[in-house]
Short mmCIF file of C-alpha atoms and ligand atoms in Angstrom, two decimals:
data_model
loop_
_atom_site.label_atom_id
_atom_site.label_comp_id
_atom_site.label_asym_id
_atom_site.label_seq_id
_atom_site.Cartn_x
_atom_site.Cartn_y
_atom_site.Cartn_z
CA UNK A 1 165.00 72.52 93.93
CA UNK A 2 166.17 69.62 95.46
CA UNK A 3 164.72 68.11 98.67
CA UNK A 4 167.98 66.99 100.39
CA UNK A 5 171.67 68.24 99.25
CA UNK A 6 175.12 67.88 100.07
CA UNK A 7 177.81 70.09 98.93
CA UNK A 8 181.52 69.58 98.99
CA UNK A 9 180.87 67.40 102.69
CA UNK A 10 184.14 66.92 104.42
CA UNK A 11 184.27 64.83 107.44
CA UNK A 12 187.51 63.91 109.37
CA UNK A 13 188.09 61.90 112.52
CA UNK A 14 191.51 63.26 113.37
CA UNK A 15 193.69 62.17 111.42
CA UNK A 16 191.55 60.04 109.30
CA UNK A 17 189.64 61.30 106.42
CA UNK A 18 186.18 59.98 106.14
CA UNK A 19 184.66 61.91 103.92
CA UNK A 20 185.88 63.81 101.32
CA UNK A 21 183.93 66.60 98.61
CA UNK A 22 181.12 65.15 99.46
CA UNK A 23 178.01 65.80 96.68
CA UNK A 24 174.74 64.78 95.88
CA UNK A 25 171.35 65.87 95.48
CA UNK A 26 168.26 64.10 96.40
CA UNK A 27 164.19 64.51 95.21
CA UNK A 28 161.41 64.85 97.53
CA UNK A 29 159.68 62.14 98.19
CA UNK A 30 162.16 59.13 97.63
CA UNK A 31 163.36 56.10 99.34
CA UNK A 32 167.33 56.33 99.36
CA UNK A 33 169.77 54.01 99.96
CA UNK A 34 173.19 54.63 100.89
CA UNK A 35 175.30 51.16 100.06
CA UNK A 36 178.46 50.47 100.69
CA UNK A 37 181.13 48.00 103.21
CA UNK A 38 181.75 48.41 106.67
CA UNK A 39 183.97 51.50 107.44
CA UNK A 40 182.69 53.35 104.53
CA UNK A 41 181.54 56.27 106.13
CA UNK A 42 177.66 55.75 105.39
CA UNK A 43 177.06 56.52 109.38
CA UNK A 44 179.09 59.61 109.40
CA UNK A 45 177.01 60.86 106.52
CA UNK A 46 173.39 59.89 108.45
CA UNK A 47 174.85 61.41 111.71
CA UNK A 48 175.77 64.62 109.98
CA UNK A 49 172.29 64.97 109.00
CA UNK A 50 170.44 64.51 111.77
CA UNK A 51 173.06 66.37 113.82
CA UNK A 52 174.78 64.20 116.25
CA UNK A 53 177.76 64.86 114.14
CA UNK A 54 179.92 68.06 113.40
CA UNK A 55 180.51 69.19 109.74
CA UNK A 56 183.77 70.07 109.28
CA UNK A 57 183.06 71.30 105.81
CA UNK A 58 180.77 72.18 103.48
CA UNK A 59 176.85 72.31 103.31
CA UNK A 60 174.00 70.22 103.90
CA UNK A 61 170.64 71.67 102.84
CA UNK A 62 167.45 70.48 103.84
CA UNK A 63 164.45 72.51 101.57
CA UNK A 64 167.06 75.06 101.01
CA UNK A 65 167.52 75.31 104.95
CA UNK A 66 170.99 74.93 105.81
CA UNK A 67 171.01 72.24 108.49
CA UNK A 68 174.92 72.91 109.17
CA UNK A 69 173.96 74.58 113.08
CA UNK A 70 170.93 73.85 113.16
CA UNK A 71 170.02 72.14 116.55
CA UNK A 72 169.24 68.08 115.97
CA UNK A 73 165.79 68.95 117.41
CA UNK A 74 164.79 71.86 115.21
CA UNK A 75 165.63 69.81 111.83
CA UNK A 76 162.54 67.59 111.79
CA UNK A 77 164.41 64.68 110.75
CA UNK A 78 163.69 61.28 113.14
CA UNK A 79 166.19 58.86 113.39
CA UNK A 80 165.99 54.62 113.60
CA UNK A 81 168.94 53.01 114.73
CA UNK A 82 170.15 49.55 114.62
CA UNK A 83 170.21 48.95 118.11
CA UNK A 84 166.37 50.38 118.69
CA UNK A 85 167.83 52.68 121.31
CA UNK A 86 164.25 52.42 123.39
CA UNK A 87 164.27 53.14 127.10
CA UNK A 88 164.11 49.93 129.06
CA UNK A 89 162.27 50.90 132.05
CA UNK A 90 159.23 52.46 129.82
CA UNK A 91 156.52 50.01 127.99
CA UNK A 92 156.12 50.63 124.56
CA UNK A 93 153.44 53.25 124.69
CA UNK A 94 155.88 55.60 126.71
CA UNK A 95 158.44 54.51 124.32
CA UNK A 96 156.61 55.71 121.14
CA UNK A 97 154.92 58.96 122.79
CA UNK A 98 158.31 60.11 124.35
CA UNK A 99 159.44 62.47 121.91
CA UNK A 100 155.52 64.09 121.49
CA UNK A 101 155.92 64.40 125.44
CA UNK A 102 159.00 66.78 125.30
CA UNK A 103 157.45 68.22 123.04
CA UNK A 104 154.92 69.33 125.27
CA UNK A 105 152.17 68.12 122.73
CA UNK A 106 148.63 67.61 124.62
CA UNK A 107 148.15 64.16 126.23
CA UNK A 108 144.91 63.36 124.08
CA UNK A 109 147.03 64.07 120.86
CA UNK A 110 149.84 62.02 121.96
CA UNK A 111 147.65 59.25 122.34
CA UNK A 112 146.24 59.96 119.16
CA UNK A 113 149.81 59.68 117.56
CA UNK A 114 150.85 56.92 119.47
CA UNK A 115 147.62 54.33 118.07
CA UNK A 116 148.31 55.58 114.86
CA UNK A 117 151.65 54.61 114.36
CA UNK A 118 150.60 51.09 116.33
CA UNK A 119 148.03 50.75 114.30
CA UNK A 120 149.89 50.92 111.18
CA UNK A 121 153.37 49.09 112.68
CA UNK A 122 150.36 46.22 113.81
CA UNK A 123 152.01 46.49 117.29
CA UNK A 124 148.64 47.94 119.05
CA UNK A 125 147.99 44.90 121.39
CA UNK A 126 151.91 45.54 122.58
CA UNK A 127 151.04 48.74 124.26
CA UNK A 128 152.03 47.88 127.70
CA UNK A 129 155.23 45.89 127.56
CA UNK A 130 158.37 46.40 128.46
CA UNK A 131 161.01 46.34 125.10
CA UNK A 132 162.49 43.42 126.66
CA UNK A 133 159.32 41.23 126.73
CA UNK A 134 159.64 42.37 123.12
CA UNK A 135 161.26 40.26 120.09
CA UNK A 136 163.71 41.67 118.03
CA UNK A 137 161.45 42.49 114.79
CA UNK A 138 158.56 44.14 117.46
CA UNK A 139 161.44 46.32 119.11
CA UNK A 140 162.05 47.73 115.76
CA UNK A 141 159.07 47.89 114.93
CA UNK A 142 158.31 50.46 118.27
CA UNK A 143 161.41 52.38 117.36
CA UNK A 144 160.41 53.13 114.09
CA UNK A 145 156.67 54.27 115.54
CA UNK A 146 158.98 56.49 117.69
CA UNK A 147 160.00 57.96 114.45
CA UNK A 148 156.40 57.67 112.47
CA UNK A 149 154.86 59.90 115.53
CA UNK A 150 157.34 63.03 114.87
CA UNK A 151 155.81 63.16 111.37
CA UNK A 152 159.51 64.53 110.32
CA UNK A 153 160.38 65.73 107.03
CA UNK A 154 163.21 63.14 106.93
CA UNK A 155 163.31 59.38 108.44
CA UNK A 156 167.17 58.36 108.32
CA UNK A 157 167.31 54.15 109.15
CA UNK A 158 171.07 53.38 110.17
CA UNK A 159 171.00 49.36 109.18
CA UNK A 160 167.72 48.65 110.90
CA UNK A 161 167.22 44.71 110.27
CA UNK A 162 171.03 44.09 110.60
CA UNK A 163 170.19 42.27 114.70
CA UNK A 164 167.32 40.38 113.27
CA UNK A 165 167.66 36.92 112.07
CA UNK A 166 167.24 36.36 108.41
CA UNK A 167 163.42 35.32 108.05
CA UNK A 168 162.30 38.44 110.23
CA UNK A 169 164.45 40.70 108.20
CA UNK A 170 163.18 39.74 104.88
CA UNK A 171 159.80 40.47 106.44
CA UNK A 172 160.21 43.75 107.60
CA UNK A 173 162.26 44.83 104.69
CA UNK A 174 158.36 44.17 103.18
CA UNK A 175 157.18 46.04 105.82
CA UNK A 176 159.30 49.46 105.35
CA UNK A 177 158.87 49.10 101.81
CA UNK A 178 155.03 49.26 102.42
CA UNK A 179 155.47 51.94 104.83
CA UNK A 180 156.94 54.47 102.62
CA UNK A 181 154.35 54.16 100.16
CA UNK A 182 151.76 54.36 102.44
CA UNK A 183 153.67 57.85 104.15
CA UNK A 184 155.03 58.67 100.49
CA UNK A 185 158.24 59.39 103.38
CA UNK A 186 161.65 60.72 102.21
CA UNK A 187 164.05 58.23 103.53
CA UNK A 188 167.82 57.95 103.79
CA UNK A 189 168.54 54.32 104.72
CA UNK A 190 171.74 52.82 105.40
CA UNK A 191 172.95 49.09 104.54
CA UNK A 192 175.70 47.16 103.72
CA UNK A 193 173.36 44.74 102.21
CA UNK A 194 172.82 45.17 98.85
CA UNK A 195 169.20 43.02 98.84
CA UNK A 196 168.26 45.11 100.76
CA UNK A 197 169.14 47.90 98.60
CA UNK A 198 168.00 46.69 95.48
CA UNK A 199 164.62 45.78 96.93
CA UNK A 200 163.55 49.08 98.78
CA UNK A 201 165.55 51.95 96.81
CA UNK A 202 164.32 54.25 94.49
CA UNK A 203 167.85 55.21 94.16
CA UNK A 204 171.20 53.85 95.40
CA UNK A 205 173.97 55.62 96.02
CA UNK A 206 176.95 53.20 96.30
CA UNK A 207 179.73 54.73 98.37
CA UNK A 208 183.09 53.54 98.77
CA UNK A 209 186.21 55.19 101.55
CA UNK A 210 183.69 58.22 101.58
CA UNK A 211 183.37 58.72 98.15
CA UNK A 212 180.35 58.14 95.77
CA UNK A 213 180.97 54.91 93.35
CA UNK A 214 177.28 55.26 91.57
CA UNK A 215 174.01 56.83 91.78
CA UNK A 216 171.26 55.54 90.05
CA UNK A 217 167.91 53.41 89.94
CA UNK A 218 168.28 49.72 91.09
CA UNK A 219 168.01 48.66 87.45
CA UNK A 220 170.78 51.47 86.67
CA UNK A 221 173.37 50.37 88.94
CA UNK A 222 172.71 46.44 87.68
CA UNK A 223 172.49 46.91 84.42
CA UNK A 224 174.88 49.77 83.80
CA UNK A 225 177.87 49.14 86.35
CA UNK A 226 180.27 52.15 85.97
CA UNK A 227 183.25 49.96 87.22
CA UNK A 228 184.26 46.60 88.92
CA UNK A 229 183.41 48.10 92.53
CA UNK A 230 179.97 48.66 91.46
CA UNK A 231 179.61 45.85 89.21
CA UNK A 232 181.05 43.08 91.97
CA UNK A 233 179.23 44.63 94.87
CA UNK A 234 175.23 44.24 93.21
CA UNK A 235 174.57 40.90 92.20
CA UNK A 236 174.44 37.39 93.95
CA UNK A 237 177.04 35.43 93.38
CA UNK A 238 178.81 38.76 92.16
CA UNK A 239 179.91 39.22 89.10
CA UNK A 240 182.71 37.20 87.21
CA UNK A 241 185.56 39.67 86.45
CA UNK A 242 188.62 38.32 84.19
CA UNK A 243 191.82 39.08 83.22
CA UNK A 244 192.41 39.40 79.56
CA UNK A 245 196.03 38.57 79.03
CA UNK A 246 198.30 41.37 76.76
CA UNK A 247 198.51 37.87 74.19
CA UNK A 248 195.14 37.67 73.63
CA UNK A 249 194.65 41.24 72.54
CA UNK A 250 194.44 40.26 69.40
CA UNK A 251 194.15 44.19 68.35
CA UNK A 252 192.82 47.00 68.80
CA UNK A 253 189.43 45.93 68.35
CA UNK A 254 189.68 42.32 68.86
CA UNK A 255 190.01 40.04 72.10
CA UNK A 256 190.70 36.35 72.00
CA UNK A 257 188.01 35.18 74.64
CA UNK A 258 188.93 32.07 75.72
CA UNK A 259 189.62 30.57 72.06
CA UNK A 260 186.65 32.97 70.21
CA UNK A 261 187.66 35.59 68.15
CA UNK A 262 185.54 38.45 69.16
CA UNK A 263 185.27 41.55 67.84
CA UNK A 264 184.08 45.57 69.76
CA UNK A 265 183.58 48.11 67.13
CA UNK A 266 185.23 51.53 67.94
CA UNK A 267 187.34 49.99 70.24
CA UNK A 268 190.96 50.87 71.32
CA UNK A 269 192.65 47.87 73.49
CA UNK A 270 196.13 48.80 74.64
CA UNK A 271 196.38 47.88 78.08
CA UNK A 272 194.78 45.00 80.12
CA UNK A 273 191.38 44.48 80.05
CA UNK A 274 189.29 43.00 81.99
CA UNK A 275 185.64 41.59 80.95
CA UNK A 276 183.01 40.49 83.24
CA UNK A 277 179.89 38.34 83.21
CA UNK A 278 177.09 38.24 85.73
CA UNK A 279 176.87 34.14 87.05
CA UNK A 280 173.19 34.34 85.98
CA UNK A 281 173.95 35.50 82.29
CA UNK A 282 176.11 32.20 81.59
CA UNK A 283 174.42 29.97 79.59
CA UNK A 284 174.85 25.99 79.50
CA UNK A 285 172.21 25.85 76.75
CA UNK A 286 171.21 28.24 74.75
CA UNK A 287 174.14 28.25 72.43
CA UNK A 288 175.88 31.61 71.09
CA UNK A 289 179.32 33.35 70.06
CA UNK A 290 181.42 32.38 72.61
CA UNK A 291 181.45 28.77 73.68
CA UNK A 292 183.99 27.63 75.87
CA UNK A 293 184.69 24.06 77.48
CA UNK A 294 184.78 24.06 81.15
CA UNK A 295 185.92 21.61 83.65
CA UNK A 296 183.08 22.25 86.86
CA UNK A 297 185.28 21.74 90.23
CA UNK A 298 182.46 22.07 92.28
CA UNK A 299 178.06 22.45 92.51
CA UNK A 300 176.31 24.26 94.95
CA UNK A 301 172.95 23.00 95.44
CA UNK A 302 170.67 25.68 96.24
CA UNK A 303 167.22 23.61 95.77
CA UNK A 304 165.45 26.17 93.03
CA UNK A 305 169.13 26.55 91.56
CA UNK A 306 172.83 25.50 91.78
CA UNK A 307 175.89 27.68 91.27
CA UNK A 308 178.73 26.13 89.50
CA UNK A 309 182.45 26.68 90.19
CA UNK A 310 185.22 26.29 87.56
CA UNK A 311 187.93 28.78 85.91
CA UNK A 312 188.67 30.92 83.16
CA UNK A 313 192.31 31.87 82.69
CA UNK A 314 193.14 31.26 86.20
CA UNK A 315 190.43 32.95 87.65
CA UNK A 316 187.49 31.33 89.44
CA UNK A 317 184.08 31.91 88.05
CA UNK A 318 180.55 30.86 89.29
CA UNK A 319 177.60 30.05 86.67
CA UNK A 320 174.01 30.35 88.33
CA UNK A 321 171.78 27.24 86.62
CA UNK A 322 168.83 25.62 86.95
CA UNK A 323 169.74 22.53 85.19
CA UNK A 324 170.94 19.12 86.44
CA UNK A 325 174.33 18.16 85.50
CA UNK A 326 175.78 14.83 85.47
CA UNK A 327 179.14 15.62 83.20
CA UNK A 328 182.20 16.84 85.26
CA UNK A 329 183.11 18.66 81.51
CA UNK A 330 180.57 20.57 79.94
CA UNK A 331 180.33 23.65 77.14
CA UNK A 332 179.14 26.78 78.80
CA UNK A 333 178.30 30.09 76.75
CA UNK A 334 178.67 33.63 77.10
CA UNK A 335 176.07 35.78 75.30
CA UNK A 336 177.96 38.54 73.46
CA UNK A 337 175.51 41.20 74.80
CA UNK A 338 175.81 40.09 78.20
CA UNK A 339 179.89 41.06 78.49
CA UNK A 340 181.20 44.21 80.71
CA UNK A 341 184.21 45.14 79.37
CA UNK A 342 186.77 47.69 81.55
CA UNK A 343 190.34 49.30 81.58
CA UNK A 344 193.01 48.55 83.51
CA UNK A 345 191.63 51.22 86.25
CA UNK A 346 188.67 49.07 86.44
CA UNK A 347 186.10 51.64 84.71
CA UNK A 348 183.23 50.51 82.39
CA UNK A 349 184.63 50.47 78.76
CA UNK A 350 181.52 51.26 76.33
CA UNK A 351 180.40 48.41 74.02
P1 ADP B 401 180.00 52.72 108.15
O1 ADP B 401 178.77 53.20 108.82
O2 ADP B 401 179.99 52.89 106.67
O3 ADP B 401 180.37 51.32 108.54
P2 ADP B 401 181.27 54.78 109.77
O4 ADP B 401 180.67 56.03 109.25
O5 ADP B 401 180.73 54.25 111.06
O6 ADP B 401 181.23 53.65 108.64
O7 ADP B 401 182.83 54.97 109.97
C1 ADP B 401 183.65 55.47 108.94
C2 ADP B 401 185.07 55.60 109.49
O8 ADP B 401 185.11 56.58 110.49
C3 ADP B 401 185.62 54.33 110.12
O9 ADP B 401 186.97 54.24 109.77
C4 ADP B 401 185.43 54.58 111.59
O10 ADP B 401 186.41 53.88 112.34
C5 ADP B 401 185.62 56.07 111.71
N1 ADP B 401 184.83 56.65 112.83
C6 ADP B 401 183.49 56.68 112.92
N2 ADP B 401 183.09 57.32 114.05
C7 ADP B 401 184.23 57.71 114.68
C8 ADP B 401 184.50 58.42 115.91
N3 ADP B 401 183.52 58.88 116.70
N4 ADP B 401 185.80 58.62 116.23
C9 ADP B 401 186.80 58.18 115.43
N5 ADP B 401 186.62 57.53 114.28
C10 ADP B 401 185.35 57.28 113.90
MG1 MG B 402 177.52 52.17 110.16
#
């Protein structure tokens, strides 16, 4: 059975059509990260879970309970926002036991809760201030004791370290990550970041105009792209996608990469392909199949590494390297292994 499904989820503001057949099932137990740009719909989808948002179609089933009309209070799910959403006027003890207290839990239990969850956020000796004596990272850090204290069956995190400056976020993402093994949590988290999917998720589902791209394992969804969406939108720099122009299909199994013959058993070119190499899989040394002379228009200096501009057929490409270049033209080579290859619609060819 699974923990958390959706089936056939429709979702329309309007006019506008958000989300569309809608399906997926999650296991119990694991971290979940919905990825995908701004706009996507990956806040309808949170807000339809916890409630705050009408269904227009289809079924969401939590444990086999059908969530659909379910009041947002009787589904046991606890919700962290980006913006904190804590009460100004309350200190952060009030803050964290305010959902125990309509709950009409016993005051020696809520206090109970409440150290808990400080004690494990490390916010215990912020007790008694207001959120705005707070700094960004403690705020969230109260908010998501807000959620810890509910004990829910289901934390849903809408972009929670998007307000915090890039230091603090790459801390707490540590945090979070430590937290839900600790509370061996389910958790639905939402991001348009995709470090911060890679390093938290058990499993990523990359959405895209309200529909599902790819679901699969961090290493799935890097390794195994099932199209250029997918494959451009995990990975930093992104990927290298290029053109393979109708004259250098050489057949049906052969390509002309950039003056190499190369050749993809049980293949079938026709159309235009395109192939695609991650920045980091580019080598300047280690010498293979397919060499090709580059002209470098520009280095980034990163300090550990530097990414290298130039172009292939017209198309700009980055190389990730650690070495130091002096040359302006230099031989760079692409590992055989290392190539995507796709259709002209963009979807993963197999090679
Ligand atoms: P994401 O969280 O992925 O950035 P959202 O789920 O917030 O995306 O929004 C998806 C789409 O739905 C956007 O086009 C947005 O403008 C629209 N939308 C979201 N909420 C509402 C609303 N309450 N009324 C009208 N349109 C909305
Ligand atoms: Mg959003």
């Amino acid at each position: 059975m699974a923990f958390l499904k959706f089936e056939d989820i429709d979702k329309s503001f309007g006019k506008n059509n958000v989300i569309s057949k809608f399906n997926l099932e999650v296991e119990k137990g694991k971290f979940i990260v919905l990825l995908g740009p701004s706009g996507c719909g990956k806040s309808t989808l949170l807000r339809m879970i916890a409630g705050l948002e009408k269904i227009d179609n289809g079924k969401i089933l939590l444990e086999n309970n059908l969530l659909n009309d379910l009041l947002p209070s009787k589904r046991q799910i606890a919700m962290v926002f980006q913006s904190y959403a804590l009460y100004p006027h309350m200190n952060v003890y009030q803050n964290i036991a305010f959902g125990l207290k309509s709950e009409k839990i016993p005051k020696n239990l809520i206090k109970d809760k409440v150290i808990e969850a400080a004690k494990i956020l490390k916010i215990e000796q912020l007790l008694d201030r207001r959120p705005k004596e707070l700094s960004g990272g403690q705020r969230q850090r109260v908010a998501i004791g807000r959620a810890i204290t509910r004990n829910p069956k289901l934390f849903l995190f809408d972009e929670p370290l998007s307000n915090l400056d890039a230091a603090l976020r790459s801390e707490m993402r540590v945090e979070i990550s430590k937290l839900h093994k600790k509370l061996k949590s389910n958790i639905i988290y939402v991001t348009h970041d995709q470090i911060e999917a890679m390093t938290l998720a058990d499993k990523i589902v990359i959405m895209n105009k309200g529909n599902i791209e790819q679901f699969g394992s961090p290493d799935d969804i890097y390794n195994n792209p099932k199209n250029v969406f997918v494959a451009e939108f995990i990975g930093n720099p992104k990927m290298n996608i290029i053109k393979i122009r109708k004259e250098d299909i050489v057949n049906k199994d052969t390509l002309n990469l950039f003056n190499n013959r190369i050749k993809f058993e049980n293949s079938n070119f026709i159309n235009d392909i395109y192939v695609g190499i991650r920045p980091e899989d580019i080598s300047l040394e280690n010498k293979s199949e397919i060499a090709v002379e580059i002209s470098i228009e520009l280095i980034e200096n990163l300090g550990s590494e530097k990414i290298i501009y130039t172009y292939l057929n017209d198309t700009e490409i980055r190389i990730k390297s650690n070495k130091n270049i002096k040359d302006k033209n230099i031989t760079i080579y692409l590992p055989r292994n290392k190539l995507y290859l796709f259709d002209s619609n963009k979807n993963r060819l197999k090679t």
